[in-house]
Structures are given as C-alpha cells and as structure tokens.
Amino acid sequence: MATFFVALPGFFIAALAAVVAFNGGDLDKKMPGVIAKITVYGDTENINITLRMFLSYLFGYLTIISFMGFFICISGSLLSPNLSLPAYGNHNSYISYAHEFLKVLFLFIISFLGSNVICCTSIGLYFLSERVYQTILPDSDEFDKDK
C-alpha cells in the first residue's frame, strides 16, 4: 500500500495545478445548489462555491490523505517487528489481544484511507473529464432577469 500512496500526491498536485491554470469557462461560475459553510477566524459564513473552488479543495484533500496513508504505511512497517509477541505459552493474554487489536486497527485505517482516495479520485476525474466541458446554467435569479 505504501507504493500506492507514494505515487498519488504528484498526480494530485499536477491536477491541482491544472485546475488553477484552466482559463475561464464554467470553472468560475457558482455551482447551483451547492452551499459550503466556511469558518475563518471564528466567523462562519455560508457561500456558494465555484467548480474551481470545489476541485481545488478536493485535490488538496486527496494530496493530504495520500501523504497520511504513506506515512501510516511506513510507520506500520517500521513498528511491526517491534510488536512481536513474547514466547509465552499463554496466547490468551492481554498482550496477544492488544496485538490483534492493533493489526485490525491498522488494516481498518489503511482500508479506509485507500477506499477514500479511490472514491474521491473518481469524483475528481468525473468533474475534470465531464463537467468541465458542460455549461452550468446561470443562477435562477439571473435567468429570471433575462425574461
């Protein structure tokens, strides 16, 4: 899994750069019906986000999750030899339960991060490949003014 996570941040950073470099189009229009609650210095405000903002947040999030997954994999591989069970005859001890719990917890965290990266990457690819070339209808208020 470490090789999976180490290859991804470069692609996500390149996608983030591509989103920033795209000129005009519908990337700067507000996404209809999408409201985000943003808190800055204790002030919370609901704003309509643009497609460019959404993609920037998405690929930034994916980059951070990929770094976290890589460092968790490396930490797990470095710590696992040190967590070997002592050669006691009693395998029902608390140490063996703790060892099994740590294995399951590590597997759960890596599975969660991996599936999160795959799902969010699929959403990002959909928006980059499909939605970038579609036109977003104007806001309903602006549409009514044209009538």
C-alpha atoms as one frame of an Amber mdcrd trajectory, in Angstrom:
protein
   0.000   0.000   0.000   2.937   2.342   0.540   3.729   2.252  -3.188   0.073
   3.021  -3.912   0.103   6.074  -1.643   3.560   7.339  -2.671   2.675   7.629
  -6.356  -0.519   9.628  -5.876   0.495  13.026  -4.427   2.390  14.009  -7.584
  -0.668  13.355  -9.724  -2.961  15.215  -7.342  -0.647  18.223  -7.215  -0.493
  18.214 -11.032  -4.306  18.065 -11.169  -4.476  20.946  -8.699  -2.119  22.954
 -10.908  -4.249  22.125 -13.960  -7.410  23.331 -12.213  -5.703  26.592 -11.306
  -4.359  27.005 -14.856  -7.680  26.408 -16.652  -8.874  29.725 -18.060 -12.449
  30.959 -17.858 -15.190  28.595 -18.805 -17.611  27.370 -16.207 -14.987  26.816
 -13.539 -15.607  30.260 -12.065 -19.393  30.074 -12.066 -21.181  29.188  -8.868
 -22.344  25.595  -8.660 -26.142  25.611  -8.412 -27.455  24.276  -5.120 -24.034
  23.765  -3.519 -23.529  25.774  -0.354 -20.454  25.370   1.844 -20.080  26.565
   5.414 -16.653  28.188   5.757 -15.221  29.388   9.061 -12.358  31.914   9.108
 -11.108  33.383  12.395 -14.299  32.305  14.153 -16.625  33.903  11.592 -18.815
  31.371   9.816 -20.467  32.144   6.521 -22.440  30.111   4.001 -21.163  30.672
   0.471 -21.915  29.207  -2.915 -18.728  27.611  -4.142 -17.458  27.568  -7.684
 -16.348  24.466  -9.528 -12.752  25.712  -9.334 -13.004  26.001  -5.536 -14.532
  22.525  -5.291 -11.809  20.917  -7.390  -9.068  22.797  -5.529 -10.375  21.611
  -2.161 -10.836  18.079  -3.498  -7.324  17.664  -4.897  -5.765  19.361  -1.870
  -7.655  16.921   0.367  -6.548  13.955  -1.741  -2.922  15.076  -1.550  -3.049
  15.267   2.240  -4.811  11.886   2.539  -2.183  10.299   0.280   0.649  11.681
   2.401  -1.077  10.423   5.548  -1.580   6.965   4.040   2.070   6.774   3.002
   3.365   7.781   6.437   0.987   5.381   8.197   2.196   2.533   5.954   5.837
   3.374   6.625   5.198   3.693  10.363   3.383   0.356  10.398   6.181  -1.409
   8.566   8.782   0.059  10.932   6.822  -0.709  14.090   5.555  -4.202  13.225
   8.830  -6.054  14.019   8.866  -4.413  17.440   5.362  -5.629  18.222   6.203
  -9.320  18.065   4.615 -11.436  20.762   6.814 -12.751  23.540   7.361 -16.501
  23.560   4.899 -17.211  26.342   2.749 -20.297  26.363  -0.401 -18.334  27.185
  -1.779 -16.887  23.925  -4.896 -15.599  25.655  -3.006 -12.867  27.425  -3.768
  -9.192  27.140  -0.661  -8.743  25.017  -1.984 -11.010  22.278  -5.357  -9.244
  22.359  -3.648  -5.870  22.090  -1.502  -7.180  19.224  -4.545  -8.413  17.306
  -6.391  -5.174  18.008  -3.500  -3.130  16.590  -3.410  -5.311  13.467  -7.135
  -4.874  12.878  -6.946  -1.136  13.594  -4.066  -0.706  11.146  -5.925  -2.694
   8.474  -9.074  -0.636   9.040  -7.232   2.691   8.782  -5.381   1.704   5.612
  -8.554   0.300   4.032 -10.486   3.447   4.932  -7.816   5.762   3.512  -7.400
   3.655   0.361 -11.123   3.485  -0.361 -11.472   7.201   0.414  -8.731   8.047
  -2.077 -10.255   5.823  -4.773 -13.768   7.223  -4.299 -12.701  10.873  -4.198
 -10.358  10.410  -7.154 -13.265   9.000  -9.163 -15.340  12.077  -8.304 -12.463
  14.384  -9.265 -11.921  12.604 -12.558 -15.620  12.830 -13.329 -15.631  16.575
 -12.751 -12.429  17.123 -14.724 -13.396  14.970 -17.689 -17.141  15.532 -17.904
 -18.288  18.615 -16.060 -15.523  20.953 -17.202 -16.897  20.868 -20.740 -20.559
  21.178 -19.794 -22.162  24.546 -19.365 -23.624  25.359 -15.998 -26.936  27.164
 -16.203 -26.946  30.653 -14.742 -28.383  31.252 -11.287 -32.156  31.249 -11.228
 -32.244  34.942 -10.267 -30.085  35.893 -13.245 -32.109  33.596 -15.512 -35.356
  35.268 -14.454 -33.924  38.734 -15.170 -33.330  37.788 -18.814 -37.031  37.040
 -19.392
